Amino acid sequence: MRKARRTSWIAIAWAGMAFAAPWQAAAAARVEGDGPVPRLIAEINELRARHALPALDVSATLSRSSERFAAWQMTTDRFAHAERIRAGGHWAALGEAIAIHRGWRARVGATVRRWSRSPSHAALLLSPAFEAAGAGVSRGRYGRGLATIWVLHLARR
């Protein structure tokens, strides 16, 4: 199905959990830096702290799966949830949030705010069941304009 043109933000969360194939376990690692992806995870952890929830560990495998899926959506001009989250590691449960907006600016704060104001997104971000996360962002030509696509993968070991 081709993506529909929109002039407003589209943000969709899959609050249900998908089950991952048991692949090689990945150690959670802190991502340092001031790029958009570390800032997104930091803002989500700040939101969780305001709700007395523990911070999410940053997983290299979840980050790679998020990055790959964001890039795939951009190159195929499709914006939809994955039928199955393909993340390496032994995860008991996985969740996904995706967002898209026009333009190349990352808009980290706006993305987290929109997710936190959506009941299904907030349930996902504030779920105590998740303990690890990875995020990916892709910027480029989408349809007839420029867009930024975010993918957030959350997991429980």
mmCIF file of C-alpha atoms in Angstrom:
data_model
loop_
_atom_site.group_PDB
_atom_site.id
_atom_site.type_symbol
_atom_site.label_atom_id
_atom_site.label_comp_id
_atom_site.label_asym_id
_atom_site.label_seq_id
_atom_site.Cartn_x
_atom_site.Cartn_y
_atom_site.Cartn_z
ATOM 1 C CA MET A 1 0.000 0.000 0.000
ATOM 2 C CA ARG A 2 1.438 3.394 -0.974
ATOM 3 C CA LYS A 3 1.729 5.994 1.705
ATOM 4 C CA ALA A 4 -0.868 8.702 1.895
ATOM 5 C CA ARG A 5 0.293 12.283 1.555
ATOM 6 C CA ARG A 6 -0.160 14.193 4.744
ATOM 7 C CA THR A 7 0.587 17.758 5.733
ATOM 8 C CA SER A 8 0.448 17.022 9.413
ATOM 9 C CA TRP A 9 2.371 14.725 11.661
ATOM 10 C CA ILE A 10 1.623 11.054 11.640
ATOM 11 C CA ALA A 11 2.578 9.112 14.712
ATOM 12 C CA ILE A 12 1.539 5.546 15.291
ATOM 13 C CA ALA A 13 2.448 3.198 18.088
ATOM 14 C CA TRP A 14 2.059 -0.463 18.304
ATOM 15 C CA ALA A 15 1.396 -0.918 21.998
ATOM 16 C CA GLY A 16 1.047 -4.642 21.613
ATOM 17 C CA MET A 17 4.055 -6.841 21.944
ATOM 18 C CA ALA A 18 5.690 -8.876 19.232
ATOM 19 C CA PHE A 19 7.913 -11.816 19.905
ATOM 20 C CA ALA A 20 11.439 -11.964 18.578
ATOM 21 C CA ALA A 21 13.329 -14.879 17.183
ATOM 22 C CA PRO A 22 16.000 -16.059 19.615
ATOM 23 C CA TRP A 23 19.220 -14.830 18.067
ATOM 24 C CA GLN A 24 22.519 -13.826 19.574
ATOM 25 C CA ALA A 25 22.080 -11.960 22.858
ATOM 26 C CA ALA A 26 23.185 -8.348 22.842
ATOM 27 C CA ALA A 27 24.651 -6.442 25.711
ATOM 28 C CA ALA A 28 22.960 -3.143 26.441
ATOM 29 C CA ALA A 29 25.271 -0.204 25.984
ATOM 30 C CA ARG A 30 24.918 3.480 26.728
ATOM 31 C CA VAL A 31 24.970 5.618 23.612
ATOM 32 C CA GLU A 32 26.833 8.838 24.180
ATOM 33 C CA GLY A 33 26.756 11.940 22.091
ATOM 34 C CA ASP A 34 24.521 14.822 21.265
ATOM 35 C CA GLY A 35 23.021 13.572 18.000
ATOM 36 C CA PRO A 36 19.283 13.167 17.555
ATOM 37 C CA VAL A 37 19.135 9.467 18.490
ATOM 38 C CA PRO A 38 20.896 9.786 21.886
ATOM 39 C CA ARG A 39 18.770 12.887 22.593
ATOM 40 C CA LEU A 40 15.583 10.952 21.793
ATOM 41 C CA ILE A 41 16.486 8.137 24.204
ATOM 42 C CA ALA A 42 17.515 10.699 26.854
ATOM 43 C CA GLU A 43 14.165 12.514 26.548
ATOM 44 C CA ILE A 44 12.261 9.242 26.808
ATOM 45 C CA ASN A 45 14.267 8.370 29.926
ATOM 46 C CA GLU A 46 13.493 11.815 31.392
ATOM 47 C CA LEU A 47 9.789 11.157 30.759
ATOM 48 C CA ARG A 48 10.082 7.766 32.455
ATOM 49 C CA ALA A 49 11.904 9.337 35.444
ATOM 50 C CA ARG A 50 9.033 11.828 35.882
ATOM 51 C CA HIS A 51 6.783 8.774 36.277
ATOM 52 C CA ALA A 52 9.152 7.023 38.714
ATOM 53 C CA LEU A 53 10.186 4.430 36.139
ATOM 54 C CA PRO A 54 13.733 3.194 35.573
ATOM 55 C CA ALA A 55 15.726 4.420 32.600
ATOM 56 C CA LEU A 56 15.871 2.261 29.507
ATOM 57 C CA ASP A 57 19.245 0.760 28.640
ATOM 58 C CA VAL A 58 20.370 1.446 25.099
ATOM 59 C CA SER A 59 20.715 -1.757 23.113
ATOM 60 C CA ALA A 60 23.033 -1.910 20.123
ATOM 61 C CA THR A 61 20.884 -4.569 18.437
ATOM 62 C CA LEU A 62 17.658 -2.613 18.961
ATOM 63 C CA SER A 63 19.407 0.497 17.631
ATOM 64 C CA ARG A 64 20.500 -1.376 14.501
ATOM 65 C CA SER A 65 17.021 -2.812 13.907
ATOM 66 C CA SER A 66 15.470 0.647 14.354
ATOM 67 C CA GLU A 67 17.980 2.266 12.004
ATOM 68 C CA ARG A 68 17.458 -0.410 9.341
ATOM 69 C CA PHE A 69 13.678 -0.145 9.539
ATOM 70 C CA ALA A 70 13.681 3.674 9.395
ATOM 71 C CA ALA A 71 15.955 3.562 6.325
ATOM 72 C CA TRP A 72 13.789 0.894 4.671
ATOM 73 C CA GLN A 73 10.647 2.982 5.162
ATOM 74 C CA MET A 74 12.353 6.016 3.643
ATOM 75 C CA THR A 75 13.710 4.172 0.590
ATOM 76 C CA THR A 76 10.457 2.312 -0.108
ATOM 77 C CA ASP A 77 8.171 5.294 0.530
ATOM 78 C CA ARG A 78 6.174 3.232 3.020
ATOM 79 C CA PHE A 79 5.225 4.212 6.552
ATOM 80 C CA ALA A 80 3.805 1.365 8.601
ATOM 81 C CA HIS A 81 4.662 -0.910 11.478
ATOM 82 C CA ALA A 82 6.790 -3.957 10.935
ATOM 83 C CA GLU A 83 4.911 -7.230 10.861
ATOM 84 C CA ARG A 84 7.734 -8.598 12.951
ATOM 85 C CA ILE A 85 10.508 -6.671 14.663
ATOM 86 C CA ARG A 86 13.783 -8.140 13.467
ATOM 87 C CA ALA A 87 16.166 -7.512 16.332
ATOM 88 C CA GLY A 88 19.015 -9.781 17.295
ATOM 89 C CA GLY A 89 19.168 -11.042 20.833
ATOM 90 C CA HIS A 90 17.033 -13.042 23.210
ATOM 91 C CA TRP A 91 14.084 -10.745 23.848
ATOM 92 C CA ALA A 92 10.988 -11.944 25.661
ATOM 93 C CA ALA A 93 8.883 -9.096 24.233
ATOM 94 C CA LEU A 94 9.300 -6.236 21.794
ATOM 95 C CA GLY A 95 7.372 -3.043 21.082
ATOM 96 C CA GLU A 96 7.600 -0.390 18.378
ATOM 97 C CA ALA A 97 6.721 3.267 17.954
ATOM 98 C CA ILE A 98 7.106 5.109 14.668
ATOM 99 C CA ALA A 99 6.722 8.745 13.702
ATOM 100 C CA ILE A 100 7.105 10.828 10.568
ATOM 101 C CA HIS A 101 7.229 14.558 9.991
ATOM 102 C CA ARG A 102 8.003 16.873 7.110
ATOM 103 C CA GLY A 103 11.459 18.372 6.774
ATOM 104 C CA TRP A 104 14.974 17.320 7.718
ATOM 105 C CA ARG A 105 15.131 18.769 11.238
ATOM 106 C CA ALA A 106 15.129 15.977 13.788
ATOM 107 C CA ARG A 107 12.481 17.579 16.085
ATOM 108 C CA VAL A 108 13.395 15.287 18.981
ATOM 109 C CA GLY A 109 11.376 17.147 21.613
ATOM 110 C CA ALA A 110 8.292 17.400 19.410
ATOM 111 C CA THR A 111 8.453 13.684 18.595
ATOM 112 C CA VAL A 112 8.638 12.632 22.254
ATOM 113 C CA ARG A 113 5.898 15.130 23.219
ATOM 114 C CA ARG A 114 3.553 13.791 20.537
ATOM 115 C CA TRP A 115 4.234 10.217 21.589
ATOM 116 C CA SER A 116 3.662 11.103 25.252
ATOM 117 C CA ARG A 117 0.317 12.788 24.456
ATOM 118 C CA SER A 118 -0.988 9.787 22.539
ATOM 119 C CA PRO A 119 -2.520 7.146 24.847
ATOM 120 C CA SER A 120 -1.101 4.196 22.902
ATOM 121 C CA HIS A 121 2.354 5.787 22.597
ATOM 122 C CA ALA A 122 2.421 6.818 26.250
ATOM 123 C CA ALA A 123 1.474 3.289 27.288
ATOM 124 C CA LEU A 124 4.416 1.999 25.304
ATOM 125 C CA LEU A 125 6.968 4.582 26.487
ATOM 126 C CA LEU A 126 5.873 4.310 30.117
ATOM 127 C CA SER A 127 5.509 0.561 30.278
ATOM 128 C CA PRO A 128 7.502 -0.883 33.191
ATOM 129 C CA ALA A 129 7.733 -4.115 31.172
ATOM 130 C CA PHE A 130 10.372 -2.636 28.860
ATOM 131 C CA GLU A 131 13.978 -2.291 29.976
ATOM 132 C CA ALA A 132 15.945 -1.670 26.767
ATOM 133 C CA ALA A 133 15.530 0.554 23.731
ATOM 134 C CA GLY A 134 17.070 1.490 20.434
ATOM 135 C CA ALA A 135 16.120 4.284 18.078
ATOM 136 C CA GLY A 136 16.741 5.037 14.443
ATOM 137 C CA VAL A 137 16.124 8.073 12.305
ATOM 138 C CA SER A 138 16.130 8.473 8.543
ATOM 139 C CA ARG A 139 15.958 11.742 6.672
ATOM 140 C CA GLY A 140 15.431 12.128 2.965
ATOM 141 C CA ARG A 141 13.018 12.394 0.096
ATOM 142 C CA TYR A 142 9.674 10.822 0.917
ATOM 143 C CA GLY A 143 6.987 11.105 -1.712
ATOM 144 C CA ARG A 144 7.285 14.584 -3.160
ATOM 145 C CA GLY A 145 8.949 16.220 -0.183
ATOM 146 C CA LEU A 146 11.572 15.922 2.500
ATOM 147 C CA ALA A 147 10.760 13.962 5.630
ATOM 148 C CA THR A 148 12.184 12.542 8.833
ATOM 149 C CA ILE A 149 11.147 9.073 9.980
ATOM 150 C CA TRP A 150 11.688 7.843 13.542
ATOM 151 C CA VAL A 151 11.611 4.219 14.717
ATOM 152 C CA LEU A 152 11.818 3.251 18.385
ATOM 153 C CA HIS A 153 12.173 -0.383 19.389
ATOM 154 C CA LEU A 154 11.644 -1.344 23.037
ATOM 155 C CA ALA A 155 12.319 -4.725 24.600
ATOM 156 C CA ARG A 156 12.239 -6.889 27.679
ATOM 157 C CA ARG A 157 14.805 -9.621 28.250
#
